[in-house]
């Protein structure tokens, strides 16, 4: 069932949740703080006014407001799903030997590595995500990319594509990520062909999604790995708790602690301006608004999730209700 609203639709579809999303959308669309990400040249072209909110429940209800059809590249939100695929490919014990689960408190692109344990800190920062992507199995670049795309298709429920302009834009300017990959190679933290792994990482970041896709992906995690619309399994349920734990502690850049404290649900954001948030056994939330704060989180996205958490009582540790 689909509940869709733009301004003025409320009499047609009086769902209270939809009315609430519409209210949040009108309340926050005038917020103009923040700036769009510019360090990947193609991303700087995004319209800063775009704004959408979508909720998908684990029983497949879809609530969406604003520019939910607008496509954009998934960027760092992809790290969550690539981690799931690496866990399926190798199992938790092995993946933990390659990538830690410790928050850094530093920026997503910080050049810091745990030299003692010979691992990047966690799979949600760039270094850890590149190491995670280097673990994706396949006989060559095409098979590895196809396995990655198949995985995204299971979560989203339709064919997915890489935005070639964004991919090539990042590939030709991503010197910092390339430097990190070389450092990790130097420390023996990654061992495959790093150019191939970097390409795969840039491609996974350039997978095109819309806000509804984000909510469906989040709802799939909330629904123990089964896409609530297509009913297809996207990821082995034994890894859901590992994925959600690392989202909870490391998913919101160097705002992760405050997010966990105030909003209290596993989430991941990306410099595209998207945020996914997972309320286990209940719903997935997707928000898209490209104006970012200094840590790289969507300004409107954080405000919307904070309100949703408070007004719907979503904080995982809230016992007051
Ligand atoms: N592709 C971007 C990078 O690796 C993703 C950054 C992000 O969304 O946090 O720098």
Short mmCIF file of C-alpha atoms and ligand atoms in Angstrom, two decimals:
data_model
loop_
_atom_site.label_atom_id
_atom_site.label_comp_id
_atom_site.label_asym_id
_atom_site.label_seq_id
_atom_site.Cartn_x
_atom_site.Cartn_y
_atom_site.Cartn_z
CA UNK A 1 0.00 0.00 0.00
CA UNK A 2 1.34 3.42 -0.87
CA UNK A 3 0.54 6.65 0.88
CA UNK A 4 1.81 9.59 -1.02
CA UNK A 5 1.36 13.23 -0.18
CA UNK A 6 2.36 16.60 -1.42
CA UNK A 7 1.19 19.82 0.18
CA UNK A 8 -2.57 19.93 0.46
CA UNK A 9 -3.22 16.19 0.05
CA UNK A 10 -4.18 15.55 3.64
CA UNK A 11 -7.94 15.45 3.15
CA UNK A 12 -7.47 12.83 0.43
CA UNK A 13 -5.33 10.61 2.62
CA UNK A 14 -5.90 11.27 6.28
CA UNK A 15 -3.31 8.83 7.66
CA UNK A 16 -1.97 10.39 10.89
CA UNK A 17 1.60 9.28 10.15
CA UNK A 18 1.43 10.78 6.68
CA UNK A 19 -0.01 13.97 8.13
CA UNK A 20 2.88 14.08 10.57
CA UNK A 21 5.47 13.61 7.80
CA UNK A 22 3.80 16.35 5.82
CA UNK A 23 3.94 18.63 8.86
CA UNK A 24 7.67 17.90 9.34
CA UNK A 25 8.31 18.56 5.68
CA UNK A 26 6.62 21.95 5.78
CA UNK A 27 8.25 22.82 9.08
CA UNK A 28 11.82 22.12 7.96
CA UNK A 29 11.82 22.96 4.27
CA UNK A 30 12.56 26.59 5.11
CA UNK A 31 15.77 25.60 6.97
CA UNK A 32 18.63 26.73 4.74
CA UNK A 33 21.60 26.05 7.02
CA UNK A 34 24.50 23.97 5.77
CA UNK A 35 26.13 23.47 2.39
CA UNK A 36 26.13 20.78 -0.29
CA UNK A 37 29.22 18.53 -0.54
CA UNK A 38 31.65 19.89 -3.11
CA UNK A 39 34.75 17.74 -2.89
CA UNK A 40 33.35 15.33 -5.47
CA UNK A 41 32.81 17.86 -8.29
CA UNK A 42 29.68 16.17 -9.70
CA UNK A 43 27.94 16.28 -6.30
CA UNK A 44 28.27 20.07 -6.13
CA UNK A 45 25.65 20.30 -8.91
CA UNK A 46 22.80 19.03 -6.71
CA UNK A 47 19.78 21.28 -6.09
CA UNK A 48 20.08 22.26 -2.39
CA UNK A 49 16.30 22.67 -2.00
CA UNK A 50 15.50 18.99 -2.57
CA UNK A 51 13.84 17.46 0.47
CA UNK A 52 12.01 14.19 1.06
CA UNK A 53 11.03 11.97 3.96
CA UNK A 54 9.89 8.37 3.66
CA UNK A 55 8.89 5.67 6.13
CA UNK A 56 8.39 2.01 5.22
CA UNK A 57 6.98 -0.28 7.89
CA UNK A 58 7.97 -3.92 8.26
CA UNK A 59 4.52 -4.90 6.99
CA UNK A 60 5.14 -3.00 3.76
CA UNK A 61 3.24 0.28 4.26
CA UNK A 62 4.93 3.18 2.47
CA UNK A 63 4.58 6.81 3.61
CA UNK A 64 6.39 9.44 1.56
CA UNK A 65 6.45 13.19 1.22
CA UNK A 66 8.38 15.72 -0.87
CA UNK A 67 10.87 14.92 -3.64
CA UNK A 68 10.91 11.18 -2.96
CA UNK A 69 11.35 10.27 -6.64
CA UNK A 70 14.53 12.33 -7.03
CA UNK A 71 17.51 10.05 -7.71
CA UNK A 72 20.89 10.68 -6.08
CA UNK A 73 24.01 8.65 -5.34
CA UNK A 74 23.97 6.65 -2.13
CA UNK A 75 27.56 7.56 -1.06
CA UNK A 76 28.47 6.43 2.46
CA UNK A 77 25.11 4.84 3.17
CA UNK A 78 26.40 2.05 0.91
CA UNK A 79 28.96 1.15 3.59
CA UNK A 80 26.29 -0.52 5.71
CA UNK A 81 25.25 -2.86 2.93
CA UNK A 82 28.77 -3.62 1.69
CA UNK A 83 29.61 -4.61 5.27
CA UNK A 84 26.69 -7.05 5.25
CA UNK A 85 27.97 -8.61 2.02
CA UNK A 86 31.51 -8.93 3.41
CA UNK A 87 30.08 -10.65 6.50
CA UNK A 88 28.16 -13.07 4.28
CA UNK A 89 31.26 -13.70 2.17
CA UNK A 90 33.66 -14.40 5.07
CA UNK A 91 31.80 -14.67 8.38
CA UNK A 92 32.10 -12.36 11.38
CA UNK A 93 35.32 -13.73 12.86
CA UNK A 94 37.36 -13.19 9.74
CA UNK A 95 35.88 -9.77 8.94
CA UNK A 96 36.70 -8.66 12.49
CA UNK A 97 40.33 -9.51 11.91
CA UNK A 98 40.33 -7.11 8.94
CA UNK A 99 38.14 -4.21 10.13
CA UNK A 100 37.47 -3.17 13.74
CA UNK A 101 34.22 -1.91 15.28
CA UNK A 102 35.56 0.99 17.34
CA UNK A 103 34.18 4.51 16.79
CA UNK A 104 36.88 7.02 15.91
CA UNK A 105 35.34 10.33 17.01
CA UNK A 106 37.08 11.69 13.91
CA UNK A 107 35.85 12.73 10.49
CA UNK A 108 34.77 10.05 8.02
CA UNK A 109 37.81 10.65 5.83
CA UNK A 110 40.37 10.94 8.65
CA UNK A 111 43.67 9.27 7.84
CA UNK A 112 43.88 7.22 11.01
CA UNK A 113 44.44 3.50 11.32
CA UNK A 114 44.84 1.21 14.29
CA UNK A 115 48.44 0.25 13.63
CA UNK A 116 48.57 -2.05 16.64
CA UNK A 117 45.73 -4.30 15.58
CA UNK A 118 46.55 -3.66 11.91
CA UNK A 119 42.98 -2.73 11.13
CA UNK A 120 41.07 0.38 10.17
CA UNK A 121 38.81 1.38 13.06
CA UNK A 122 35.37 0.53 11.73
CA UNK A 123 33.52 -0.15 8.44
CA UNK A 124 31.58 3.14 8.49
CA UNK A 125 34.60 5.44 7.98
CA UNK A 126 36.29 5.59 4.59
CA UNK A 127 39.39 3.57 5.48
CA UNK A 128 37.28 0.76 7.00
CA UNK A 129 34.83 0.87 4.13
CA UNK A 130 37.59 0.53 1.53
CA UNK A 131 38.99 -2.43 3.47
CA UNK A 132 35.48 -3.93 3.68
CA UNK A 133 34.91 -3.51 -0.06
CA UNK A 134 38.27 -5.15 -0.74
CA UNK A 135 36.81 -8.28 0.92
CA UNK A 136 33.91 -8.64 -1.53
CA UNK A 137 34.38 -11.93 -3.36
CA UNK A 138 34.43 -12.38 -7.13
CA UNK A 139 36.74 -13.62 -9.85
CA UNK A 140 37.39 -10.13 -11.24
CA UNK A 141 36.07 -6.56 -11.26
CA UNK A 142 32.93 -7.38 -13.26
CA UNK A 143 31.86 -10.26 -11.06
CA UNK A 144 32.56 -8.27 -7.92
CA UNK A 145 30.55 -5.30 -9.19
CA UNK A 146 27.68 -7.57 -10.26
CA UNK A 147 27.59 -9.23 -6.84
CA UNK A 148 27.49 -5.78 -5.23
CA UNK A 149 24.69 -4.61 -7.55
CA UNK A 150 22.70 -7.83 -6.99
CA UNK A 151 22.95 -7.22 -3.26
CA UNK A 152 21.60 -3.65 -3.61
CA UNK A 153 18.83 -4.95 -5.87
CA UNK A 154 17.66 -7.36 -3.19
CA UNK A 155 17.41 -4.53 -0.66
CA UNK A 156 15.76 -2.08 -3.06
CA UNK A 157 13.55 -4.43 -5.05
CA UNK A 158 14.42 -3.28 -8.57
CA UNK A 159 17.39 -3.00 -10.92
CA UNK A 160 20.04 -0.55 -9.74
CA UNK A 161 22.62 1.42 -11.68
CA UNK A 162 25.84 3.28 -11.03
CA UNK A 163 25.91 7.00 -11.91
CA UNK A 164 28.91 6.99 -14.23
CA UNK A 165 29.52 10.76 -13.98
CA UNK A 166 29.69 10.66 -10.20
CA UNK A 167 31.82 7.51 -10.27
CA UNK A 168 34.37 8.98 -12.69
CA UNK A 169 34.28 12.33 -10.88
CA UNK A 170 35.24 10.65 -7.61
CA UNK A 171 37.65 8.24 -9.24
CA UNK A 172 39.63 11.11 -10.77
CA UNK A 173 39.62 13.32 -7.65
CA UNK A 174 39.56 10.80 -4.77
CA UNK A 175 43.23 11.22 -3.91
CA UNK A 176 42.61 11.03 -0.19
CA UNK A 177 40.83 7.67 -0.44
CA UNK A 178 43.53 6.44 -2.78
CA UNK A 179 46.20 7.55 -0.30
CA UNK A 180 44.41 5.70 2.49
CA UNK A 181 44.26 2.53 0.40
CA UNK A 182 48.01 2.77 -0.21
CA UNK A 183 48.67 3.27 3.49
CA UNK A 184 46.59 0.21 4.32
CA UNK A 185 48.47 -1.78 1.69
CA UNK A 186 51.71 -0.63 3.30
CA UNK A 187 50.55 -1.85 6.72
CA UNK A 188 49.30 -5.16 5.29
CA UNK A 189 45.69 -4.27 6.11
CA UNK A 190 44.46 -4.90 2.58
CA UNK A 191 46.06 -7.19 0.12
CA UNK A 192 44.10 -7.30 -3.08
CA UNK A 193 44.61 -5.16 -6.11
CA UNK A 194 43.86 -1.78 -4.56
CA UNK A 195 42.94 -0.02 -7.80
CA UNK A 196 40.27 -2.67 -8.37
CA UNK A 197 38.97 -2.30 -4.81
CA UNK A 198 38.97 1.50 -5.03
CA UNK A 199 36.99 1.33 -8.26
CA UNK A 200 34.49 -0.98 -6.63
CA UNK A 201 34.28 1.34 -3.60
CA UNK A 202 33.69 4.41 -5.82
CA UNK A 203 31.10 2.45 -7.79
CA UNK A 204 29.23 1.34 -4.67
CA UNK A 205 29.14 5.01 -3.52
CA UNK A 206 27.72 6.03 -6.92
CA UNK A 207 24.76 3.59 -6.86
CA UNK A 208 21.63 5.60 -7.62
CA UNK A 209 18.73 5.57 -5.18
CA UNK A 210 15.79 7.74 -4.18
CA UNK A 211 14.41 8.49 -0.73
CA UNK A 212 11.86 5.69 -0.92
CA UNK A 213 14.67 3.24 -1.73
CA UNK A 214 16.52 4.38 1.39
CA UNK A 215 13.46 3.70 3.53
CA UNK A 216 12.90 0.27 1.92
CA UNK A 217 16.56 -0.63 2.55
CA UNK A 218 16.28 0.50 6.16
CA UNK A 219 12.99 -1.38 6.53
CA UNK A 220 14.68 -4.52 5.18
CA UNK A 221 17.21 -4.29 8.01
CA UNK A 222 14.35 -3.59 10.47
CA UNK A 223 12.58 -6.68 9.10
CA UNK A 224 15.44 -9.11 9.87
CA UNK A 225 16.86 -8.92 6.36
CA UNK A 226 13.66 -9.48 4.35
CA UNK A 227 12.54 -6.72 1.97
CA UNK A 228 9.02 -5.94 3.25
CA UNK A 229 7.72 -5.10 -0.23
CA UNK A 230 9.17 -7.91 -2.37
CA UNK A 231 9.50 -10.40 0.53
CA UNK A 232 12.93 -11.33 -0.81
CA UNK A 233 15.76 -11.96 1.64
CA UNK A 234 18.53 -9.39 1.15
CA UNK A 235 20.95 -10.48 3.85
CA UNK A 236 21.42 -13.41 6.20
CA UNK A 237 19.53 -12.62 9.41
CA UNK A 238 22.42 -13.70 11.61
CA UNK A 239 24.34 -10.57 10.56
CA UNK A 240 21.59 -8.01 11.26
CA UNK A 241 22.74 -7.41 14.83
CA UNK A 242 26.34 -6.87 13.69
CA UNK A 243 25.29 -4.40 11.00
CA UNK A 244 22.92 -2.48 13.29
CA UNK A 245 25.44 -2.35 16.15
CA UNK A 246 28.09 -0.76 13.99
CA UNK A 247 25.53 1.67 12.55
CA UNK A 248 24.49 2.59 16.08
CA UNK A 249 28.01 3.35 17.30
CA UNK A 250 29.69 4.62 14.12
CA UNK A 251 27.02 5.51 11.53
CA UNK A 252 26.66 9.28 11.89
CA UNK A 253 30.26 10.47 11.43
CA UNK A 254 31.66 12.27 14.48
CA UNK A 255 28.11 12.96 15.66
CA UNK A 256 27.51 9.24 16.32
CA UNK A 257 27.62 9.53 20.12
CA UNK A 258 25.22 12.44 20.34
CA UNK A 259 22.93 10.80 17.79
CA UNK A 260 22.84 7.56 19.83
CA UNK A 261 22.16 9.58 22.97
CA UNK A 262 19.44 11.84 21.61
CA UNK A 263 17.83 9.94 18.76
CA UNK A 264 18.69 6.41 19.83
CA UNK A 265 18.26 4.35 16.66
CA UNK A 266 20.86 2.79 14.35
CA UNK A 267 21.45 5.10 11.40
CA UNK A 268 23.85 5.97 8.60
CA UNK A 269 24.27 9.14 6.66
CA UNK A 270 26.09 10.02 3.47
CA UNK A 271 27.45 13.20 1.96
CA UNK A 272 24.72 12.95 -0.67
CA UNK A 273 22.44 14.27 2.08
CA UNK A 274 20.69 10.99 2.73
CA UNK A 275 20.10 9.34 6.10
CA UNK A 276 18.73 5.88 6.81
CA UNK A 277 17.48 4.99 10.27
CA UNK A 278 16.34 1.54 11.38
CA UNK A 279 13.75 0.90 14.07
CA UNK A 280 14.12 -2.87 14.59
CA UNK A 281 10.92 -4.86 13.98
CA UNK A 282 9.00 -1.67 13.19
CA UNK A 283 10.15 0.52 10.32
CA UNK A 284 12.84 2.01 8.15
CA UNK A 285 13.21 5.76 7.73
CA UNK A 286 14.80 7.56 4.79
CA UNK A 287 15.42 11.31 4.63
CA UNK A 288 17.07 13.22 1.80
CA UNK A 289 18.18 16.86 1.89
CA UNK A 290 21.63 17.73 0.51
CA UNK A 291 22.48 20.66 2.81
CA UNK A 292 25.09 19.26 5.20
CA UNK A 293 26.40 20.41 8.56
CA UNK A 294 30.14 20.57 9.29
CA UNK A 295 30.29 16.88 10.18
CA UNK A 296 28.68 15.83 6.89
CA UNK A 297 25.17 15.03 8.14
CA UNK A 298 22.07 16.43 6.45
CA UNK A 299 20.89 19.39 8.55
CA UNK A 300 17.20 18.83 7.86
CA UNK A 301 17.68 15.07 8.04
CA UNK A 302 19.01 15.21 11.60
CA UNK A 303 16.19 17.54 12.68
CA UNK A 304 13.52 15.34 11.09
CA UNK A 305 14.91 12.17 12.71
CA UNK A 306 15.12 13.89 16.07
CA UNK A 307 11.45 14.86 15.86
CA UNK A 308 10.41 11.43 14.62
CA UNK A 309 12.28 9.77 17.46
CA UNK A 310 10.74 12.05 20.09
CA UNK A 311 7.20 12.20 18.82
CA UNK A 312 6.91 8.50 17.87
CA UNK A 313 8.90 7.34 20.92
CA UNK A 314 11.53 5.51 18.85
CA UNK A 315 14.61 5.81 21.10
CA UNK A 316 15.62 2.19 21.73
CA UNK A 317 16.25 2.78 25.43
CA UNK A 318 13.23 4.94 26.18
CA UNK A 319 11.32 3.27 29.02
CA UNK A 320 9.18 6.28 29.90
CA UNK A 321 6.13 5.41 27.76
N1 LIG B 1 32.33 8.52 -1.74
C1 LIG B 1 32.54 9.38 -0.62
C2 LIG B 1 33.96 9.24 -0.11
O1 LIG B 1 34.48 8.16 -0.09
C3 LIG B 1 31.56 9.01 0.45
C4 LIG B 1 31.66 9.92 1.62
C5 LIG B 1 30.43 9.94 2.50
O2 LIG B 1 29.29 9.86 2.02
O3 LIG B 1 30.65 10.02 3.71
O4 LIG B 1 34.59 10.19 0.26
#
